[in-house]
């Protein structure tokens, strides 16, 4: 593939992750992991945050050229600067073959210099964001613009809807970038040299393959390095130690040198070798002994908008819009089902809370898989709705969780190192408990479905279809939990 005359900041930043990544991005974009609808939803959310940020800089002019129109956006930016425009959104710059489009630049009449504001839809400043903005600043300054201040605008977790005045925290990173400035040119040079190589450089796997987030070429490189489907990388809670093991050449779980594992990790290794399921019956029995019938199985689906939309919520706060409850009076008795799914764009919580309190009435244990999540949502709703506070808080001491019981006392080869409900359910209970083929099959899909369901432009027939699929999905979560808990009681 011919090397483009201008390398975009995105391509250059891939070289900050690893030089092979830069090479593959330029020469083999077809090997990149496809953009999933969930990833696309994140990009769209980022764009919305960018638009919101612009409102903090009134009277600016937007460079409207599409992202692929490098030369058009450069020309438009030059024209706006020459015309004396003081605030420009999405201007473009080039320097030494590097191209960047930044979020906002603003001119100060007093100092006759520009400030750069880069918007990020995270709630904290991250290290790689400083590199990213540093590269932009280097390109802008190289193009001839005098920069005096460089800032990252990220979401402020203290902000609470409806007051969005403090939606952003502006962090001045000028000094951090000054400290790194000298390293930018050599890095860019190294990236350019790499993309001009005949073939991809041989770079070994490392922590940069998965941080920040998975590299787009992870599958390609892991296959190249012959990492089997199940390896030390799948060991539960292995964290960074997997890289130490990999460096020592320990990849396979049957490697004799694989030592100093936690109990859970050792169980996985044994299960892989022997195929035998591990169950500590007395441990399971003891853990279940504190649970009280009727068991109330609860699952929430939530949405976490970057720009808060509901009273008292903060950026990225998880807000429940759906729940499913199954109540079992006794282990083999019939289940009573209750559910709620909010249908429009209004705050889902007021109606949901009433329905939830009704569904959880009584005194039995409330079973949630990874109950910390459900408990945190109940606590947040109690904080936001004083009229329901007492009753909501009364649910918390009733919460119990099958996840730690399984993690401590059960292991099956088919878990493949994961203790998520979606891994554990089918492994212990069979394929009927798998989520394969469901129209909505995980939490992120449920979020996207909810956005479509509550979008005024979605046709009614489509809304009906989504509504059904969402009820099916959340209901499946509680049903799998019921079956899982029955299984635990019976082991
Ligand atoms: S997967 Fe790792 S080695 Fe491969 S390109 Fe990405 S960061 Fe580099």
Coordinates of C-alpha atoms and ligand atoms in Angstrom, one line a residue:
X1 CA 0.0 0.0 0.0
X2 CA 1.5 3.4 -0.9
X3 CA 2.5 5.5 2.1
X4 CA 0.3 8.6 2.3
X5 CA 2.0 12.0 2.0
X6 CA 0.5 13.1 5.3
X7 CA 0.3 10.7 8.3
X8 CA -2.6 11.5 10.5
X9 CA -2.2 11.9 14.3
X10 CA -4.2 8.7 14.8
X11 CA -1.7 6.7 12.7
X12 CA 1.2 8.4 14.4
X13 CA -0.3 7.6 17.8
X14 CA -0.4 3.9 16.9
X15 CA 3.4 4.2 16.7
X16 CA 3.4 5.4 20.3
X17 CA 1.8 2.1 21.2
X18 CA 4.2 0.1 19.2
X19 CA 6.1 0.6 15.9
X20 CA 4.7 -2.6 14.4
X21 CA 1.2 -1.1 15.0
X22 CA 2.2 2.0 13.1
X23 CA 3.5 -0.1 10.2
X24 CA 0.4 -2.3 10.1
X25 CA -2.0 0.7 10.4
X26 CA -0.4 2.2 7.3
X27 CA 0.2 -0.9 5.2
X28 CA -2.4 -3.4 6.3
X29 CA -5.5 -1.6 7.6
X30 CA -7.5 -4.6 6.4
X31 CA -6.0 -6.6 9.3
X32 CA -7.5 -4.3 11.9
X33 CA -10.2 -5.7 14.1
X34 CA -13.5 -4.5 12.7
X35 CA -15.2 -1.5 14.3
X36 CA -18.0 -3.1 16.3
X37 CA -21.3 -1.3 16.8
X38 CA -20.2 -0.9 20.5
X39 CA -17.0 0.8 19.5
X40 CA -18.9 3.0 17.0
X41 CA -21.3 4.0 19.8
X42 CA -18.2 5.1 21.8
X43 CA -16.9 7.2 18.9
X44 CA -20.4 8.8 18.5
X45 CA -20.5 9.5 22.2
X46 CA -17.0 11.1 22.0
X47 CA -18.3 13.4 19.1
X48 CA -21.3 14.4 21.3
X49 CA -18.9 15.4 24.1
X50 CA -16.8 17.3 21.6
X51 CA -19.9 19.3 20.5
X52 CA -20.8 20.0 24.1
X53 CA -17.3 21.3 24.8
X54 CA -17.5 23.8 21.9
X55 CA -20.3 25.5 23.7
X56 CA -17.8 26.6 26.3
X57 CA -16.0 28.6 23.6
X58 CA -18.8 30.7 22.1
X59 CA -18.7 32.5 18.7
X60 CA -16.2 30.1 17.2
X61 CA -16.2 28.8 13.6
X62 CA -16.2 25.1 12.8
X63 CA -14.0 23.7 10.1
X64 CA -16.7 21.6 8.5
X65 CA -14.6 19.5 6.1
X66 CA -15.0 15.8 6.6
X67 CA -12.2 13.9 8.5
X68 CA -10.7 12.5 5.3
X69 CA -10.4 15.9 3.6
X70 CA -6.9 16.7 4.9
X71 CA -6.0 19.4 2.3
X72 CA -9.5 21.0 2.4
X73 CA -9.5 21.3 6.1
X74 CA -5.9 22.7 6.1
X75 CA -6.9 25.3 3.6
X76 CA -10.0 26.3 5.5
X77 CA -8.0 26.6 8.7
X78 CA -5.5 28.9 7.1
X79 CA -8.3 31.0 5.7
X80 CA -10.0 31.4 9.1
X81 CA -6.8 32.3 10.8
X82 CA -5.9 34.8 8.1
X83 CA -9.4 36.3 8.5
X84 CA -8.7 37.0 12.2
X85 CA -11.2 34.4 13.6
X86 CA -10.3 34.1 17.3
X87 CA -11.9 30.7 18.1
X88 CA -11.8 27.8 15.7
X89 CA -13.3 24.4 16.2
X90 CA -11.7 21.4 14.5
X91 CA -8.9 23.2 12.8
X92 CA -6.3 21.2 10.9
X93 CA -2.5 21.6 10.9
X94 CA 0.5 19.9 9.2
X95 CA 4.2 19.7 9.9
X96 CA 6.9 17.5 8.4
X97 CA 4.3 15.1 7.0
X98 CA 2.3 14.9 10.1
X99 CA -1.4 15.9 10.1
X100 CA -3.6 16.7 13.1
X101 CA -7.1 18.0 13.6
X102 CA -7.6 19.4 17.1
X103 CA -10.7 20.3 19.0
X104 CA -10.5 24.0 19.8
X105 CA -7.9 26.7 19.4
X106 CA -8.5 30.2 20.9
X107 CA -6.5 33.4 20.2
X108 CA -5.6 35.8 23.0
X109 CA -5.4 39.5 21.9
X110 CA -3.3 40.3 25.0
X111 CA -0.5 37.8 24.3
X112 CA -1.1 37.4 20.6
X113 CA -0.8 33.7 21.1
X114 CA -3.1 30.7 20.8
X115 CA -4.3 28.2 23.4
X116 CA -5.1 24.6 22.5
X117 CA -8.0 22.7 24.1
X118 CA -8.3 19.0 23.4
X119 CA -11.5 17.3 24.6
X120 CA -11.5 13.8 26.0
X121 CA -14.6 11.9 27.1
X122 CA -12.9 10.3 30.0
X123 CA -13.4 11.4 33.6
X124 CA -9.6 11.5 34.3
X125 CA -6.6 12.7 32.5
X126 CA -4.7 9.6 31.2
X127 CA -1.0 9.4 30.4
X128 CA -1.5 8.5 26.7
X129 CA -3.7 11.6 26.4
X130 CA -0.8 13.8 27.3
X131 CA 1.3 12.1 24.5
X132 CA -1.6 12.6 22.1
X133 CA -2.0 16.3 22.9
X134 CA 1.8 16.8 23.0
X135 CA 2.0 15.5 19.4
X136 CA -0.8 17.8 18.3
X137 CA 0.9 20.8 20.0
X138 CA 4.2 19.9 18.2
X139 CA 2.4 19.8 14.9
X140 CA 0.6 23.1 15.5
X141 CA 3.7 24.9 16.8
X142 CA 5.8 23.4 13.8
X143 CA 3.2 24.7 11.4
X144 CA 3.9 28.2 12.6
X145 CA 1.2 29.0 15.1
X146 CA 2.4 30.5 18.4
X147 CA 1.0 28.4 21.2
X148 CA 1.0 29.6 24.8
X149 CA -1.2 27.2 26.7
X150 CA -2.2 23.6 26.1
X151 CA -5.1 22.0 28.0
X152 CA -7.1 18.8 28.2
X153 CA -10.8 19.1 28.8
X154 CA -12.1 15.9 30.3
X155 CA -15.5 15.1 32.0
X156 CA -15.9 16.2 35.6
X157 CA -17.3 13.4 37.8
X158 CA -18.4 16.0 40.3
X159 CA -20.8 17.6 37.8
X160 CA -24.5 16.8 38.5
X161 CA -27.4 17.1 36.1
X162 CA -29.2 19.5 35.4
X163 CA -26.3 21.9 36.3
X164 CA -23.9 21.2 33.4
X165 CA -21.8 24.4 34.0
X166 CA -19.0 22.3 35.4
X167 CA -19.3 19.4 33.0
X168 CA -15.7 19.7 32.1
X169 CA -12.5 19.9 34.1
X170 CA -9.8 21.8 32.2
X171 CA -6.3 20.6 33.1
X172 CA -3.4 22.7 31.9
X173 CA -0.8 20.3 30.6
X174 CA 1.6 22.9 29.1
X175 CA 4.4 22.1 31.5
X176 CA 4.0 18.3 31.1
X177 CA 4.2 18.8 27.3
X178 CA 7.2 21.1 27.7
X179 CA 9.0 18.3 29.6
X180 CA 8.3 15.8 26.9
X181 CA 8.7 18.1 23.9
X182 CA 12.3 17.1 23.0
X183 CA 11.3 13.5 22.7
X184 CA 8.5 14.1 20.2
X185 CA 10.7 14.7 17.1
X186 CA 12.8 11.6 17.5
X187 CA 9.6 9.5 18.1
X188 CA 8.0 10.9 15.0
X189 CA 11.2 10.2 13.0
X190 CA 11.3 6.6 14.3
X191 CA 7.7 6.1 13.2
X192 CA 8.3 7.5 9.7
X193 CA 11.4 5.3 9.3
X194 CA 9.3 2.3 10.4
X195 CA 6.4 2.9 8.0
X196 CA 9.0 3.1 5.2
X197 CA 10.4 -0.3 6.0
X198 CA 10.0 -3.2 3.5
X199 CA 8.1 -5.3 6.0
X200 CA 6.7 -5.0 9.5
X201 CA 9.3 -4.8 12.3
X202 CA 9.5 -7.8 14.5
X203 CA 8.2 -6.5 17.8
X204 CA 7.4 -8.9 20.5
X205 CA 4.1 -9.0 22.4
X206 CA 4.0 -6.8 25.5
X207 CA 1.7 -4.9 27.9
X208 CA 1.2 -2.3 25.1
X209 CA -0.9 -4.9 23.2
X210 CA -3.7 -4.6 25.7
X211 CA -3.2 -1.2 27.3
X212 CA -4.8 1.3 26.8
X213 CA -7.5 -1.1 25.5
X214 CA -6.8 -4.0 23.1
X215 CA -4.6 -3.1 20.1
X216 CA -6.5 -3.4 16.8
X217 CA -3.9 -6.0 15.6
X218 CA -4.0 -8.1 18.7
X219 CA -5.5 -11.1 17.1
X220 CA -3.0 -11.0 14.2
X221 CA 0.0 -10.7 16.4
X222 CA -1.1 -13.3 19.0
X223 CA -1.8 -15.7 16.1
X224 CA 1.7 -14.9 14.6
X225 CA 3.3 -15.7 18.0
X226 CA 1.3 -19.0 18.2
X227 CA -0.5 -18.1 21.4
X228 CA -3.1 -20.9 21.8
X229 CA -6.7 -20.1 22.5
X230 CA -6.2 -21.0 26.2
X231 CA -2.9 -20.0 27.6
X232 CA -1.4 -18.1 30.6
X233 CA -3.1 -15.1 29.2
X234 CA -6.5 -16.6 30.3
X235 CA -5.5 -17.3 33.9
X236 CA -7.9 -15.5 36.2
X237 CA -6.6 -12.4 37.9
X238 CA -3.2 -12.9 36.4
X239 CA -2.8 -9.1 35.7
X240 CA 0.7 -8.1 34.6
X241 CA 2.3 -11.4 35.7
X242 CA 1.2 -12.9 32.4
X243 CA 3.9 -10.7 30.6
X244 CA 6.6 -12.0 33.0
X245 CA 5.6 -15.5 32.2
X246 CA 5.4 -14.8 28.5
X247 CA 8.9 -13.3 28.6
X248 CA 10.2 -16.5 30.3
X249 CA 8.6 -18.5 27.4
X250 CA 5.9 -19.9 29.7
X251 CA 2.7 -19.8 27.5
X252 CA 1.0 -23.1 27.8
X253 CA -0.8 -24.1 30.9
X254 CA 0.8 -27.5 31.0
X255 CA 4.3 -25.9 31.2
X256 CA 6.1 -27.5 34.2
X257 CA 7.7 -24.2 35.0
X258 CA 4.3 -22.6 35.7
X259 CA 4.5 -22.1 39.5
X260 CA 3.5 -19.7 42.3
X261 CA -0.1 -19.6 41.1
X262 CA -3.1 -18.6 43.3
X263 CA -5.5 -21.4 44.3
X264 CA -8.0 -20.3 41.6
X265 CA -5.3 -20.2 38.9
X266 CA -4.0 -23.6 39.9
X267 CA -7.5 -25.0 39.6
X268 CA -7.7 -23.7 36.1
X269 CA -4.4 -25.4 35.3
X270 CA -5.6 -28.7 36.8
X271 CA -9.0 -28.5 35.0
X272 CA -7.2 -27.9 31.7
X273 CA -4.9 -30.9 32.2
X274 CA -7.5 -33.4 33.5
X275 CA -10.7 -32.0 32.2
X276 CA -12.2 -32.6 35.7
X277 CA -14.5 -30.1 37.3
X278 CA -13.5 -28.8 40.8
X279 CA -16.3 -28.4 43.4
X280 CA -15.7 -27.7 47.1
X281 CA -19.0 -29.0 48.3
X282 CA -18.6 -28.0 52.0
X283 CA -17.4 -24.5 51.0
X284 CA -20.5 -24.0 48.7
X285 CA -22.8 -25.3 51.5
X286 CA -21.3 -23.1 54.1
X287 CA -21.5 -20.0 51.8
X288 CA -25.2 -20.7 51.0
X289 CA -26.1 -21.3 54.7
X290 CA -26.7 -17.6 55.3
X291 CA -29.1 -17.1 52.3
X292 CA -32.7 -16.8 53.2
X293 CA -35.8 -17.9 51.2
X294 CA -37.7 -16.6 49.3
X295 CA -34.8 -15.9 47.0
X296 CA -35.2 -12.8 44.9
X297 CA -33.1 -12.9 41.8
X298 CA -32.3 -9.5 40.5
X299 CA -30.6 -8.1 37.4
X300 CA -30.3 -4.5 36.2
X301 CA -29.5 -3.1 32.8
X302 CA -28.0 0.3 32.9
X303 CA -26.9 3.2 30.7
X304 CA -24.0 5.6 31.4
X305 CA -24.2 8.7 29.3
X306 CA -21.1 10.8 29.1
X307 CA -23.3 13.9 29.3
X308 CA -25.6 13.3 32.2
X309 CA -29.3 13.3 31.3
X310 CA -31.1 12.6 34.6
X311 CA -31.5 14.6 37.8
X312 CA -28.6 14.2 40.2
X313 CA -26.5 12.0 37.9
X314 CA -22.9 12.6 36.9
X315 CA -21.0 11.9 33.7
X316 CA -20.7 8.2 33.0
X317 CA -22.8 7.3 36.0
X318 CA -24.7 4.0 35.5
X319 CA -28.4 4.6 35.5
X320 CA -30.7 1.6 35.6
X321 CA -33.4 1.6 32.9
X322 CA -34.5 -2.1 33.2
X323 CA -34.7 -4.9 35.7
X324 CA -35.8 -8.4 35.8
X325 CA -36.8 -10.2 39.1
X326 CA -37.6 -13.9 39.6
X327 CA -38.8 -14.9 43.1
X328 CA -38.4 -18.5 44.3
X329 CA -40.3 -19.4 47.5
X330 CA -38.5 -22.7 47.5
X331 CA -35.8 -24.4 45.4
X332 CA -38.1 -26.5 43.2
X333 CA -41.2 -24.3 43.4
X334 CA -42.6 -22.1 40.6
X335 CA -41.0 -18.7 40.0
X336 CA -42.8 -15.4 40.2
X337 CA -41.5 -13.0 37.5
X338 CA -41.5 -9.2 37.5
X339 CA -39.8 -6.9 35.1
X340 CA -39.6 -3.3 34.1
X341 CA -38.2 -1.7 31.0
X342 CA -38.5 2.1 30.5
X343 CA -39.7 3.0 27.1
X344 CA -39.1 6.6 26.5
X345 CA -36.3 9.2 26.9
X346 CA -37.5 10.4 30.3
X347 CA -35.7 9.5 33.6
X348 CA -36.3 5.8 33.9
X349 CA -35.7 5.7 37.7
X350 CA -38.9 7.0 39.3
X351 CA -41.2 4.3 37.8
X352 CA -38.4 1.7 37.9
X353 CA -37.9 2.3 41.7
X354 CA -41.6 1.8 42.5
X355 CA -41.7 -1.4 40.4
X356 CA -38.4 -2.6 41.9
X357 CA -39.6 -2.1 45.5
X358 CA -42.8 -4.0 44.8
X359 CA -40.9 -6.8 43.1
X360 CA -38.4 -7.2 46.0
X361 CA -41.0 -6.9 48.8
X362 CA -40.5 -9.3 51.7
X363 CA -37.5 -10.4 53.6
X364 CA -35.6 -13.1 51.5
X365 CA -32.1 -12.7 50.1
X366 CA -31.7 -10.7 47.0
X367 CA -29.4 -12.6 44.6
X368 CA -27.4 -10.6 42.1
X369 CA -24.4 -11.9 40.1
X370 CA -21.6 -9.5 41.0
X371 CA -23.9 -7.9 43.5
X372 CA -21.6 -4.9 44.0
X373 CA -23.0 -3.5 40.8
X374 CA -26.6 -3.8 41.7
X375 CA -25.9 -2.6 45.3
X376 CA -24.1 0.5 44.0
X377 CA -27.1 1.4 41.7
X378 CA -29.6 1.0 44.6
X379 CA -27.4 3.2 46.8
X380 CA -27.2 5.9 44.1
X381 CA -31.0 5.8 43.6
X382 CA -31.5 6.1 47.4
X383 CA -29.2 9.1 47.4
X384 CA -31.2 10.7 44.5
X385 CA -34.8 9.9 45.7
X386 CA -35.2 10.7 49.4
X387 CA -38.8 9.6 49.3
X388 CA -37.7 6.1 48.5
X389 CA -34.4 6.2 50.4
X390 CA -35.4 4.1 53.4
X391 CA -37.0 1.3 51.4
X392 CA -34.2 1.2 48.9
X393 CA -31.5 1.1 51.6
X394 CA -33.4 -1.7 53.3
X395 CA -32.7 -3.9 50.2
X396 CA -28.9 -3.6 50.6
X397 CA -28.4 -5.9 53.6
X398 CA -30.4 -8.5 51.8
X399 CA -28.0 -8.7 48.8
X400 CA -26.1 -11.9 48.3
X401 CA -23.9 -12.9 45.4
X402 CA -23.2 -16.3 43.8
X403 CA -20.1 -15.0 42.0
X404 CA -17.6 -15.2 45.0
X405 CA -19.0 -18.6 45.9
X406 CA -18.3 -19.9 42.4
X407 CA -14.9 -18.2 42.2
X408 CA -13.8 -19.7 45.5
X409 CA -15.4 -23.2 45.3
X410 CA -16.1 -24.2 41.7
X411 CA -14.1 -24.4 38.5
X412 CA -14.9 -26.0 35.2
X413 CA -12.6 -26.3 32.2
X414 CA -15.3 -24.6 30.0
X415 CA -15.0 -21.4 32.1
X416 CA -11.8 -20.7 30.2
X417 CA -10.6 -18.5 33.1
X418 CA -13.7 -16.3 33.2
X419 CA -16.2 -16.2 36.0
X420 CA -18.8 -14.1 34.2
X421 CA -22.4 -15.3 34.2
X422 CA -22.1 -15.8 30.4
X423 CA -19.1 -18.1 30.8
X424 CA -20.2 -19.9 34.0
X425 CA -23.9 -20.5 33.1
X426 CA -23.4 -22.6 29.9
X427 CA -20.3 -24.3 31.4
X428 CA -22.2 -25.7 34.4
X429 CA -25.7 -25.9 33.1
X430 CA -25.3 -26.7 29.4
X431 CA -25.8 -24.9 26.1
X432 CA -29.5 -24.0 26.8
X433 CA -28.0 -21.3 29.1
X434 CA -25.8 -19.8 26.5
X435 CA -26.5 -16.3 25.1
X436 CA -25.4 -17.2 21.6
X437 CA -27.8 -16.1 18.8
X438 CA -29.8 -13.7 21.0
X439 CA -30.7 -10.4 19.4
X440 CA -29.6 -8.6 22.5
X441 CA -26.9 -10.7 24.1
X442 CA -24.8 -8.6 26.4
X443 CA -25.0 -5.4 28.5
X444 CA -23.5 -3.2 25.7
X445 CA -26.0 -4.4 23.2
X446 CA -28.7 -3.7 25.7
X447 CA -27.5 -0.1 26.0
X448 CA -27.5 0.4 22.3
X449 CA -30.9 -1.2 22.1
X450 CA -32.2 1.1 24.8
X451 CA -30.9 4.1 22.8
X452 CA -32.8 2.9 19.8
X453 CA -35.9 2.1 21.8
X454 CA -36.1 5.6 23.3
X455 CA -35.2 7.4 20.1
X456 CA -38.2 9.3 18.8
X457 CA -37.3 8.4 15.2
X458 CA -37.4 4.7 15.6
X459 CA -40.5 3.2 13.9
X460 CA -43.1 1.6 16.3
X461 CA -42.7 -1.9 14.8
X462 CA -38.9 -1.8 15.4
X463 CA -39.5 -0.5 18.9
X464 CA -41.8 -3.5 19.6
X465 CA -39.1 -5.8 18.3
X466 CA -36.4 -4.2 20.4
X467 CA -38.6 -4.2 23.5
X468 CA -39.2 -7.9 23.2
X469 CA -35.5 -8.7 22.7
X470 CA -34.5 -6.6 25.7
X471 CA -37.0 -8.3 28.0
X472 CA -35.8 -11.6 26.8
X473 CA -32.2 -10.7 27.5
X474 CA -32.6 -9.3 31.0
X475 CA -35.0 -12.2 31.8
X476 CA -32.4 -14.7 30.7
X477 CA -29.9 -13.2 33.1
X478 CA -32.2 -13.9 36.1
X479 CA -33.3 -17.3 34.8
X480 CA -29.6 -18.4 34.3
X481 CA -29.0 -17.1 37.8
X482 CA -31.9 -19.1 39.2
X483 CA -30.6 -22.3 37.5
X484 CA -27.1 -21.6 38.7
X485 CA -28.2 -21.2 42.3
X486 CA -30.3 -24.4 42.1
X487 CA -27.2 -26.1 40.9
X488 CA -25.2 -24.7 43.8
X489 CA -27.7 -25.9 46.3
X490 CA -27.7 -29.3 44.7
X491 CA -23.9 -29.9 44.5
Ligands
LIG1 S1 -0.7 -6.4 19.0 FE1 1.0 -5.8 20.2 S2 2.8 -6.2 18.9 FE2 1.0 -6.4 17.6 S3 0.9 -4.4 16.7 FE3 -0.4 -4.3 18.5 S4 0.9 -3.6 20.1 FE4 2.2 -4.1 18.4

